[in-house]
Short mmCIF file of C-alpha atoms and ligand atoms in Angstrom, two decimals:
data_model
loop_
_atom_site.label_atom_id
_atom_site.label_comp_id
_atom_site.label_asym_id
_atom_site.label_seq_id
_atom_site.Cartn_x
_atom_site.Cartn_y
_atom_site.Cartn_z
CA UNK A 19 -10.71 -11.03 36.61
CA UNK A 20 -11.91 -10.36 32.89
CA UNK A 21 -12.50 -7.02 31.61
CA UNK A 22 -14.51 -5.57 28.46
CA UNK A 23 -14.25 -1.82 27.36
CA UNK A 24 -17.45 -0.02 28.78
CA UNK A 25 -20.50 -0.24 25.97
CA UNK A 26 -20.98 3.79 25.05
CA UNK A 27 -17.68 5.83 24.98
CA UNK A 28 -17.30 9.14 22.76
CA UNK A 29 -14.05 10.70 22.33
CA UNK A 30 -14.08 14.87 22.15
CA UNK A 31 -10.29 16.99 21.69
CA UNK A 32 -11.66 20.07 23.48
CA UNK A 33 -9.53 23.02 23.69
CA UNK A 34 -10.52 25.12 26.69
CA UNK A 35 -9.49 29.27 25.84
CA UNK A 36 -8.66 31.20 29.14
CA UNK A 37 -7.17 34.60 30.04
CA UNK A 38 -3.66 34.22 31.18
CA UNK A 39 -1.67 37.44 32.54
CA UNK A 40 1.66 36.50 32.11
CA UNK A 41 0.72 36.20 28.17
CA UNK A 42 -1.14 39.39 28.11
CA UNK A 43 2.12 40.75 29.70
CA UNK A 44 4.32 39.54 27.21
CA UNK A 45 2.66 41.70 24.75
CA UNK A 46 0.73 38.49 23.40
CA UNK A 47 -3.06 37.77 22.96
CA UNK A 48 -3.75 37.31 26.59
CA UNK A 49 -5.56 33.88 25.80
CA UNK A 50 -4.15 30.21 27.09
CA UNK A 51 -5.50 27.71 25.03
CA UNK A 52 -5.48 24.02 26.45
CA UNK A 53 -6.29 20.71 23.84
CA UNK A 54 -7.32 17.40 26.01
CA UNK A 55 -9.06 14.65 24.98
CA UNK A 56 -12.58 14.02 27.16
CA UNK A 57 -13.81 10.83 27.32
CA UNK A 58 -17.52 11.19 27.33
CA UNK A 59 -19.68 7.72 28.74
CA UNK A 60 -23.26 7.93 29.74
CA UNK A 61 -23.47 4.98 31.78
CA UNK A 62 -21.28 6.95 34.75
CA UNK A 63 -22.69 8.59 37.25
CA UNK A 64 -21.71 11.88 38.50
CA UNK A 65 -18.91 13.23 36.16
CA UNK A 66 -19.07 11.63 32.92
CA UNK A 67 -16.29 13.77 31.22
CA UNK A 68 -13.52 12.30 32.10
CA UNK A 69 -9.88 13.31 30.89
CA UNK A 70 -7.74 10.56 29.41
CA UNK A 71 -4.59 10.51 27.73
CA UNK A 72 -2.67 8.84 24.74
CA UNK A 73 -2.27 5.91 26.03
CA UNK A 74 -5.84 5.66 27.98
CA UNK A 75 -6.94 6.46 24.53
CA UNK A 76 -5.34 3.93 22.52
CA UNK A 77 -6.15 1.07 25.08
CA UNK A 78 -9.63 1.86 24.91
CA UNK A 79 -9.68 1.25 20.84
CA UNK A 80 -7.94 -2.04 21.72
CA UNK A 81 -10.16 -3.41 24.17
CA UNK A 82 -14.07 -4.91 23.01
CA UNK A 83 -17.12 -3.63 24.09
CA UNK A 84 -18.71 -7.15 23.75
CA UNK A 85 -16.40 -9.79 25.01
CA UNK A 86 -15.27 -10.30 28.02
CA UNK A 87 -11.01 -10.76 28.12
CA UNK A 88 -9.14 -12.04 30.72
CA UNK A 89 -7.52 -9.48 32.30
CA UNK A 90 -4.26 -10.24 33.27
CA UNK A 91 -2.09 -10.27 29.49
CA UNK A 92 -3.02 -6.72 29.60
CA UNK A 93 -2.33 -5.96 33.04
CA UNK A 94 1.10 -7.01 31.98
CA UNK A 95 1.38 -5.18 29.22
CA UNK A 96 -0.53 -1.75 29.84
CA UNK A 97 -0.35 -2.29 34.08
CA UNK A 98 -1.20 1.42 35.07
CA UNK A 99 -2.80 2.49 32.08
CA UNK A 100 -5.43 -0.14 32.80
CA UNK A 101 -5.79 0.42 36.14
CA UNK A 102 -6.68 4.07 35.26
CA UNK A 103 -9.37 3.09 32.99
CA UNK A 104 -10.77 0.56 35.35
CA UNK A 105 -11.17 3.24 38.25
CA UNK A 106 -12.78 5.51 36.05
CA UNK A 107 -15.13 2.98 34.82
CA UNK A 108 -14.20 3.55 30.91
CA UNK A 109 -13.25 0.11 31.40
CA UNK A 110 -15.27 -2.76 33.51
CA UNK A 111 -14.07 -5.76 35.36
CA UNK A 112 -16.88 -8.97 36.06
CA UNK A 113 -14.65 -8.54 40.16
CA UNK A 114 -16.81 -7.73 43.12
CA UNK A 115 -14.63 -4.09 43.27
CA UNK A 116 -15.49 -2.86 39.81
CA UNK A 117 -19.30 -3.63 40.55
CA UNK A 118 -20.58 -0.26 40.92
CA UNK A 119 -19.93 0.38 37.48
CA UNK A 120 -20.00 -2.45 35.76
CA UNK A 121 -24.11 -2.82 37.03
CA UNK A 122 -24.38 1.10 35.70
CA UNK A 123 -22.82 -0.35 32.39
CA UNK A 124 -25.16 -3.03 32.15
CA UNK A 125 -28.21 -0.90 33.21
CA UNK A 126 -27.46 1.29 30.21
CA UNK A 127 -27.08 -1.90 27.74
CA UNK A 128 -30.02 -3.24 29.08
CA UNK A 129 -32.25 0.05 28.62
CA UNK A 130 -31.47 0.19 24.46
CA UNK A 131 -30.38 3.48 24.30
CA UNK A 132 -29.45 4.98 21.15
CA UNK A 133 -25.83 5.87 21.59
CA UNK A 134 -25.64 9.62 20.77
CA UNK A 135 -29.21 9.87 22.30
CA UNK A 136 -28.01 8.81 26.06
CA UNK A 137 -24.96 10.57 25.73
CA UNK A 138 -27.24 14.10 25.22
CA UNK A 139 -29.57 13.25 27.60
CA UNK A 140 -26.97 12.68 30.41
CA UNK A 141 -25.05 15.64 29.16
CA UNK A 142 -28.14 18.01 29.14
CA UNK A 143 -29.18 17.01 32.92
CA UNK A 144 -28.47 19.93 35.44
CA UNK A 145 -27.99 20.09 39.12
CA UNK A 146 -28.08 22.85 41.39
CA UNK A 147 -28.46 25.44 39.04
CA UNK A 148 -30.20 28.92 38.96
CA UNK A 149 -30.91 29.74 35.80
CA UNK A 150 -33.03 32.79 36.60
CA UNK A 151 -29.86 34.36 38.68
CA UNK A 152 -27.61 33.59 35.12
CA UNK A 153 -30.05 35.09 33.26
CA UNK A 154 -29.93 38.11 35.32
CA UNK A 155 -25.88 37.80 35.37
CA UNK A 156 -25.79 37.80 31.69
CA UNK A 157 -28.11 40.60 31.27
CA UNK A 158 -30.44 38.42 29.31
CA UNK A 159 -33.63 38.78 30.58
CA UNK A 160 -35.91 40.78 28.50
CA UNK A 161 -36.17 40.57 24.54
CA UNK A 162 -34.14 44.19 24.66
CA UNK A 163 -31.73 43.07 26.59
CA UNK A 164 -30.90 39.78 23.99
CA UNK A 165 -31.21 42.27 21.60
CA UNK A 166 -28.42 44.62 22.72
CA UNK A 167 -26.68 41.52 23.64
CA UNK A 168 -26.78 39.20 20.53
CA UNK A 169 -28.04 41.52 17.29
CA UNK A 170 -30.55 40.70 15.74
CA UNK A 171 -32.16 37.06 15.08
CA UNK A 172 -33.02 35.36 12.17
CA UNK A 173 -35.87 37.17 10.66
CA UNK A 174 -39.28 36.08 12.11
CA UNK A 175 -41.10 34.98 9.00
CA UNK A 176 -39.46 33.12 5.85
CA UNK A 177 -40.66 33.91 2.27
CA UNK A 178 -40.49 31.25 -0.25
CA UNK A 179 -42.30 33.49 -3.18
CA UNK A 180 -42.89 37.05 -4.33
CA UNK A 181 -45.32 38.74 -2.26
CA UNK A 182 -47.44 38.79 -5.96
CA UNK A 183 -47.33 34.98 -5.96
CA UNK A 184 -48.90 34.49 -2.95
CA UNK A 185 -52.69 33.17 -2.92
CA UNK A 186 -54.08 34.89 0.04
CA UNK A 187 -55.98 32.94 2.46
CA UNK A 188 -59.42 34.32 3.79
CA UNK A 189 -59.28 35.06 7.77
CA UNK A 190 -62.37 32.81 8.71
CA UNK A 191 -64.59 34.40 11.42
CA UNK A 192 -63.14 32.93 15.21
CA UNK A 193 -65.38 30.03 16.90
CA UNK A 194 -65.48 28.97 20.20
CA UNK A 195 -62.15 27.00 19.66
CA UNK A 196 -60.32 29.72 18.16
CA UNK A 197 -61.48 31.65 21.34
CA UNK A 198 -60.21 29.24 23.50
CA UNK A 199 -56.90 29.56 21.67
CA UNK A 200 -56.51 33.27 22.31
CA UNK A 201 -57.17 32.95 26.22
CA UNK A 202 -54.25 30.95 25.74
CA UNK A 203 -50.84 31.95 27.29
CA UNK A 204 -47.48 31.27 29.72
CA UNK A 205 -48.62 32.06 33.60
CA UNK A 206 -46.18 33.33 35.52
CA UNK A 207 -48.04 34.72 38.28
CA UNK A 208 -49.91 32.62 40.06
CA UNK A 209 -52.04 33.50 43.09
CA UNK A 210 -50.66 31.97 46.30
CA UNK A 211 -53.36 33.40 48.74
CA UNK A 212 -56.12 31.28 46.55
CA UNK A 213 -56.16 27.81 46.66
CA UNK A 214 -57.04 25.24 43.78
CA UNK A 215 -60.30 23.84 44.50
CA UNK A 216 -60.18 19.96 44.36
CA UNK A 217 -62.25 19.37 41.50
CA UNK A 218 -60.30 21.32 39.26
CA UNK A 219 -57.05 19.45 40.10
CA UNK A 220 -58.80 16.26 39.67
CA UNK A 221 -60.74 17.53 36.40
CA UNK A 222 -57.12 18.40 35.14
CA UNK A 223 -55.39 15.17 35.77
CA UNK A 224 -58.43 12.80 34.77
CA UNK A 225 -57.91 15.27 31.34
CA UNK A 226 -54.06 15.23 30.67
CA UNK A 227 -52.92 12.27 31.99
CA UNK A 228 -55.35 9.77 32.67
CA UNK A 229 -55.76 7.08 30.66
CA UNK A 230 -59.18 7.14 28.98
CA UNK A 231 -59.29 3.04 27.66
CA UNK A 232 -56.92 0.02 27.45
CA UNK A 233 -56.32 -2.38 25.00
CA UNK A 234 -54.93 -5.82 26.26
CA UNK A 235 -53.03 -7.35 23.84
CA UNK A 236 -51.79 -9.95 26.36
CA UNK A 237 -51.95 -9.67 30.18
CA UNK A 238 -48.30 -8.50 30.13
CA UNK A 239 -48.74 -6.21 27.45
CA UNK A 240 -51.11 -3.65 27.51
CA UNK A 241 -51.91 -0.21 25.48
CA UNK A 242 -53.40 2.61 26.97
CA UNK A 243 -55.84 5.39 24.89
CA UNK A 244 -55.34 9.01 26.48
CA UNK A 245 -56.34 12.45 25.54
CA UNK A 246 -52.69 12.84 23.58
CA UNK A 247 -51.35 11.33 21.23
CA UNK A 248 -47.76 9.70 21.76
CA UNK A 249 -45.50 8.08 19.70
CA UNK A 250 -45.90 3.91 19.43
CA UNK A 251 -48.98 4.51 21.30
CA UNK A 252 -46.77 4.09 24.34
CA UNK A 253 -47.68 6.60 26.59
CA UNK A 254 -44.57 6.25 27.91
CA UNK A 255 -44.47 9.67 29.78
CA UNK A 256 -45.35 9.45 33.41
CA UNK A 257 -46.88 12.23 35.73
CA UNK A 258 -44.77 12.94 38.95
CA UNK A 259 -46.82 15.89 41.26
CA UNK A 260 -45.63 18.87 43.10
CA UNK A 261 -48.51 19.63 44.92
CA UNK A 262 -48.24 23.06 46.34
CA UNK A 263 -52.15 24.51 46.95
CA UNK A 264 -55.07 22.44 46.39
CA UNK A 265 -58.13 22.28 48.61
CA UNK A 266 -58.32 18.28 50.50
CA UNK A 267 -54.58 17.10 49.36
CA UNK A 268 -51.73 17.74 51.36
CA UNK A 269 -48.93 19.79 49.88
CA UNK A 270 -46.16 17.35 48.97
CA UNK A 271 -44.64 14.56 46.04
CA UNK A 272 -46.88 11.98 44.08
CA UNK A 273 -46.97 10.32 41.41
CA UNK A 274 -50.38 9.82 38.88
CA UNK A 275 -51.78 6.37 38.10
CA UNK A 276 -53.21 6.69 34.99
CA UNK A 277 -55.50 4.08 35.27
CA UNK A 278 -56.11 3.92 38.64
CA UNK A 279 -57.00 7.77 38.20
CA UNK A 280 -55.24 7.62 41.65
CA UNK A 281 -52.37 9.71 43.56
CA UNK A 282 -49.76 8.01 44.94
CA UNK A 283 -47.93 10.13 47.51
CA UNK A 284 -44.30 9.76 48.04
CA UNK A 285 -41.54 10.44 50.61
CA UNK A 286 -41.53 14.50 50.84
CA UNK A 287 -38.42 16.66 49.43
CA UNK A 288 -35.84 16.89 52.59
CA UNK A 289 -35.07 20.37 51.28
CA UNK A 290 -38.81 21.05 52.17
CA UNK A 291 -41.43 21.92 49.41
CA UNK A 292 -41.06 25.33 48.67
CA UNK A 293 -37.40 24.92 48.22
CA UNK A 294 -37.49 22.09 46.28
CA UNK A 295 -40.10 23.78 43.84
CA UNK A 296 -37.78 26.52 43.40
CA UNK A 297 -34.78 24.01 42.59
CA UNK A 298 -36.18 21.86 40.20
CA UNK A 299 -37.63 24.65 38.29
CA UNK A 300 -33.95 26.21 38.42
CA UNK A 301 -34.45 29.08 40.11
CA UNK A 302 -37.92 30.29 38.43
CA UNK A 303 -39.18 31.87 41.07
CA UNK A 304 -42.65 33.02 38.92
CA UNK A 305 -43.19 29.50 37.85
CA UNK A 306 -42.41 28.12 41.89
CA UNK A 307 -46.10 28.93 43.59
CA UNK A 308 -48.25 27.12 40.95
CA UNK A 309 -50.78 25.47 43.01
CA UNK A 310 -50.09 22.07 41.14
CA UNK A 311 -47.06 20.85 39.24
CA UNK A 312 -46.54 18.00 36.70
CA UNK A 313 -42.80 16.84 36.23
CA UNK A 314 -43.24 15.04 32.58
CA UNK A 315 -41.15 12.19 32.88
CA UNK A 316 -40.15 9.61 30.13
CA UNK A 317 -39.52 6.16 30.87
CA UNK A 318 -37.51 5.73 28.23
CA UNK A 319 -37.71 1.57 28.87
CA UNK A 320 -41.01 1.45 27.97
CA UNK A 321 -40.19 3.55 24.20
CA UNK A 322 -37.43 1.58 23.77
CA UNK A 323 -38.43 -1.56 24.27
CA UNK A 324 -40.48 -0.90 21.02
CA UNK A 325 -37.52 1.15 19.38
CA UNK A 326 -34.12 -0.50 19.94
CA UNK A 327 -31.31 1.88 19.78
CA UNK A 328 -33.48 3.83 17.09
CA UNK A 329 -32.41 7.24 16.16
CA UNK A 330 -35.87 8.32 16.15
CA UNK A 331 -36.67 7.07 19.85
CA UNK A 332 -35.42 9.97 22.23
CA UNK A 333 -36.68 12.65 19.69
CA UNK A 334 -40.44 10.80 19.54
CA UNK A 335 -40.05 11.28 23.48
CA UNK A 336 -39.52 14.73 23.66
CA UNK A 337 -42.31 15.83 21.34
CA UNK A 338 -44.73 13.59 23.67
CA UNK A 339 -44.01 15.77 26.12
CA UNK A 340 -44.60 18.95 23.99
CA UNK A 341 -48.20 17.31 23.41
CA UNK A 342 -48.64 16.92 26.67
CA UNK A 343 -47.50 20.22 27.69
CA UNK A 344 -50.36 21.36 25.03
CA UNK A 345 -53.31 19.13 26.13
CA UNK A 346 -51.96 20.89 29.69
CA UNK A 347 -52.08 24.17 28.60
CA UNK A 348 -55.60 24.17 26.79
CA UNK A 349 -57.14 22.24 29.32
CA UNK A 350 -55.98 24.57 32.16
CA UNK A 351 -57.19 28.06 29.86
CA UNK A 352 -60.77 26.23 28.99
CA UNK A 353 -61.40 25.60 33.11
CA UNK A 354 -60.02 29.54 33.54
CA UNK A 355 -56.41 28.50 34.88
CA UNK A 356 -53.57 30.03 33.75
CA UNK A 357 -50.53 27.29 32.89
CA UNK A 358 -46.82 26.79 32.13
CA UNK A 359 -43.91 24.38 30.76
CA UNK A 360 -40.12 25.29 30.89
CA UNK A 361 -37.46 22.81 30.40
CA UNK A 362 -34.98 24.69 32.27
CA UNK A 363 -35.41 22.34 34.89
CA UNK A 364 -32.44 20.42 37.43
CA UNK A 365 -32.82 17.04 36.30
CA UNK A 366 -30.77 15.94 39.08
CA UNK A 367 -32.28 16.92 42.15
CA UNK A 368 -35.62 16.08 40.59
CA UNK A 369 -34.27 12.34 40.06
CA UNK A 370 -33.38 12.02 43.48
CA UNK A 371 -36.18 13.64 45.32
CA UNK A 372 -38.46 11.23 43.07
CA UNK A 373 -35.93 8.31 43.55
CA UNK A 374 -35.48 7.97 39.65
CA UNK A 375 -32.26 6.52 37.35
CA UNK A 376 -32.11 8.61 34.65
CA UNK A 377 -31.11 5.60 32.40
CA UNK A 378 -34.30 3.86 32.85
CA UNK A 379 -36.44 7.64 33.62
CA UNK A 380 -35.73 10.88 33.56
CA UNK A 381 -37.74 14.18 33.96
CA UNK A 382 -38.01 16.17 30.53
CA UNK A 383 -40.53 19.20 31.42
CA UNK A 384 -42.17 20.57 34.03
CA UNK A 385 -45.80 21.76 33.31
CA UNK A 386 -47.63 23.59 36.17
CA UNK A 387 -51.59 24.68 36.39
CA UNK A 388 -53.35 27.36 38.74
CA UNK A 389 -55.39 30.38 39.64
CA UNK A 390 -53.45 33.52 37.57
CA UNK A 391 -52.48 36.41 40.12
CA UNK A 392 -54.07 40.11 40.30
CA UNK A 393 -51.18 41.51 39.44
CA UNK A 394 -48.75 41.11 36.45
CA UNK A 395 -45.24 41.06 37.94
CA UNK A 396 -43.13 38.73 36.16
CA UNK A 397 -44.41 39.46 32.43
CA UNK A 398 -46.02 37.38 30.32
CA UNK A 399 -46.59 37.76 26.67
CA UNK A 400 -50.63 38.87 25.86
CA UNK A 401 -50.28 41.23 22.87
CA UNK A 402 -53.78 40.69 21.53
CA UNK A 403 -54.36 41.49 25.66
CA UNK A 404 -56.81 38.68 25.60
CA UNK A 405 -55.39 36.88 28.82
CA UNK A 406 -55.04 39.48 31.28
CA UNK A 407 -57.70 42.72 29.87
CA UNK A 408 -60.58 40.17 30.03
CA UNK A 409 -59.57 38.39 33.14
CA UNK A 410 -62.59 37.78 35.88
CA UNK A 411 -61.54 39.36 39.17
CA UNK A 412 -60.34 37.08 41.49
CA UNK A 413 -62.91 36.69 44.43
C1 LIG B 529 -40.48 23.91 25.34
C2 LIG B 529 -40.78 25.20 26.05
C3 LIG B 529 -39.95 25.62 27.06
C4 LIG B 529 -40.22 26.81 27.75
N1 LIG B 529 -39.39 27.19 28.77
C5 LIG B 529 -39.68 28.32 29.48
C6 LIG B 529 -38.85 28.71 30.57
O1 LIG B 529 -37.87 28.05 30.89
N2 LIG B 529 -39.18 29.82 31.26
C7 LIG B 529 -40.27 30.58 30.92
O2 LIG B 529 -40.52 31.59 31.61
N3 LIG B 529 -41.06 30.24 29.88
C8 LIG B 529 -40.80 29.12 29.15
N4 LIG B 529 -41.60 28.75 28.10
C9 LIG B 529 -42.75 29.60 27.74
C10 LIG B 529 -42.37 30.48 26.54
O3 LIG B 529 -41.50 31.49 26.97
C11 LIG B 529 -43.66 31.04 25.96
O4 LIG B 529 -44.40 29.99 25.39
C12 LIG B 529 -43.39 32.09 24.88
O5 LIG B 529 -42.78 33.23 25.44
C13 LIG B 529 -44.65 32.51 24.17
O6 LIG B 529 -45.62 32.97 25.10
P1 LIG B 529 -47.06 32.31 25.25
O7 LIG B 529 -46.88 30.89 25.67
O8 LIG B 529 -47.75 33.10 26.31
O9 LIG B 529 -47.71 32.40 23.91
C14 LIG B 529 -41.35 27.60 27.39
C15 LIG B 529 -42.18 27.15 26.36
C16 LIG B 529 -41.92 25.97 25.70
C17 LIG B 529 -42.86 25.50 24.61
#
């Protein structure tokens, strides 16, 4: 067998602080404090913190990331030590028994992450979680509440001048844009017993996410034009649907062809839909009953085939989706929806409900669309009460 040192591998001494008793006891601080080295390595799946020690440590400075060794001089020297690094995958072997993550190693070489990018990424991905139930744990729900909590934040304006040094701007009189603007703000109460009409859904994809001209450079390599713009002109961010409420499709998964302008329906959640809606928006339970849902989903092989381990890449990818979340959000207010993005989302279960390897694409956002509610019960923010004084009554 030969063996190479896996390509991505941070090292983090983390002390973890805990109460301890006996300490408290003793008459001392009532803290235990713990320093470990973490290996960190984005190419594993599940865990990817993984606990070594001095001697894991010092092996893995030893041992290239590039060549391949044969394995068995160090077997004979570092026996166990190797072994440990080899099960955890820190370490690969070109053996049928270390292929599981030697092929996860490779997929990540292969996809031209930036290092420290695909290490936050994988880090940032959750599973499971209910962030609305934490929120409520941590008594950090309302603005009042963070308040009391946290003191105050930075102030909410910056000044760069005296107030005397300022040249005032004139407020120009609003336009129809500037209208549009002001009907603009986060739903979070969308109307269940009304469903979307089909148009509407179909108006809003063709708008977002469809793509509106193609330039073929060759017939391998082809550009699309869409309402957005995107970084490289890449378009690398892909529509998956939750389809909750529209009139003439059936509740369930798809995924958008852009130039197809087509839906392409996929295997449904085995948690059920309403469930599943629930867990990938982590627990959001006023975001859940949108009648249509967009999970905005990078492939990041498609950026970084353009931008090779570039610092820039993964950052150019995230604002795409804050576009997109905009063209969303303006599109929905113009045709009288009300609309949403959060990016407290579980990655996780979203990846494998869609069948998607978060090395190659992962879900950033999810942006939802729909009729707003009657009533206001989860708040949203319409000081200028543009959004909900003015609202049409729903028929
Ligand atoms: C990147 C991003 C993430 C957001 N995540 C959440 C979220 O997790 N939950 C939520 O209720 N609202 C979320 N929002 C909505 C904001 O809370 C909202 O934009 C803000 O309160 C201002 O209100 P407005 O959009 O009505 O002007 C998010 C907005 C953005 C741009």
């Amino acid at each position: 067998m030969r063996i190479r040192r896996c390509a991505v591998v941070y090292l983090e001494p983390r002390e973890d602080a805990g109460f301890a008793l006996a300490s408290l006891l003793a008459g001392q601080a009532g803290i235990q404090r713990r320093l470990r080295w973490l290996a960190l390595a984005p190419h594993l799946q599940g865990e990817i913190e993984i606990e070594i020690d001095a001697d894991e440590r010092e092996l893995l400075g030893q041992l290239s990331p590039g060549a391949w060794v044969e394995a068995e001089p160090w077997q004979a020297q570092h026996g166990p030590v190797l072994a440990r690094l080899l099960d955890s995958g820190l370490v690969t072997g070109d053996d049928e028994r270390h292929a599981g993550h030697r092929e996860r190693d490779e997929a990540l070489r292969a996809a031209h992450w930036w290092p420290p990018a695909a290490l936050a990424h994988r880090l940032a991905r959750w599973q499971g979680l209910d962030s609305a139930a934490a929120m409520d744990a941590s008594e950090l729900s309302t603005a009042a509440d963070i308040r009391r909590q946290l003191g105050p934040p930075p102030a909410h304006t910056v000044e760069r001048a005296q107030p005397s040094q300022r040249l005032p701007l004139p407020r120009l009189p609003d336009g129809e844009f500037e209208r549009l603007l002001a009907r603009r703000a986060t739903c979070r109460n969308f109307d269940p017993a009304r469903a979307l009409p089909y148009d509407l859904f179909v108006r809003m994809l063709q708008r977002v996410f469809a793509a509106q001209a193609q330039v073929r450079i060759q017939d391998d390599t082809i550009f699309l034009k869409k309402h957005t713009p995107s970084g490289g002109g890449l378009h690398a961010t892909e529509a998956y649907l939750i389809v909750r409420n529209v009139e003439g499709v059936a509740p369930g998964l798809y995924h958008y062809h852009p130039t197809d302008h087509a839906l392409e329906p996929m295997a449904p959640p085995a948690m059920g839909l309403a469930q599943f809606a629930s867990r990938a928006l982590a627990g959001q339970h006023w975001f859940a009953d949108a009648h249509a849902m967009t999970v905005l989903t990078p492939r990041y092989a498609r950026s970084f085939w353009k931008y090779r381990r570039h610092a820039k890449a993964y950052r150019a990818l995230v604002l795409d989706s804050g576009h997109l979340s905009q063209t969303l959000y303006l599109s929905a207010t113009e045709l009288g929806l009300g609309a949403f993005v959060t990016s407290a989302i579980n990655e996780i279960d979203i990846e494998q409900a869609f069948g998607l390897d978060p090395l190659v694409e992962g879900p950033l956002a999810i942006c939802g669309f729909g009729w707003r509610g009657e009533h206001m019960r989860t708040s949203e923010f319409d000081p200028t009460e543009e959004v909900w004084n003015k609202k049409p009554k729903n028929p």
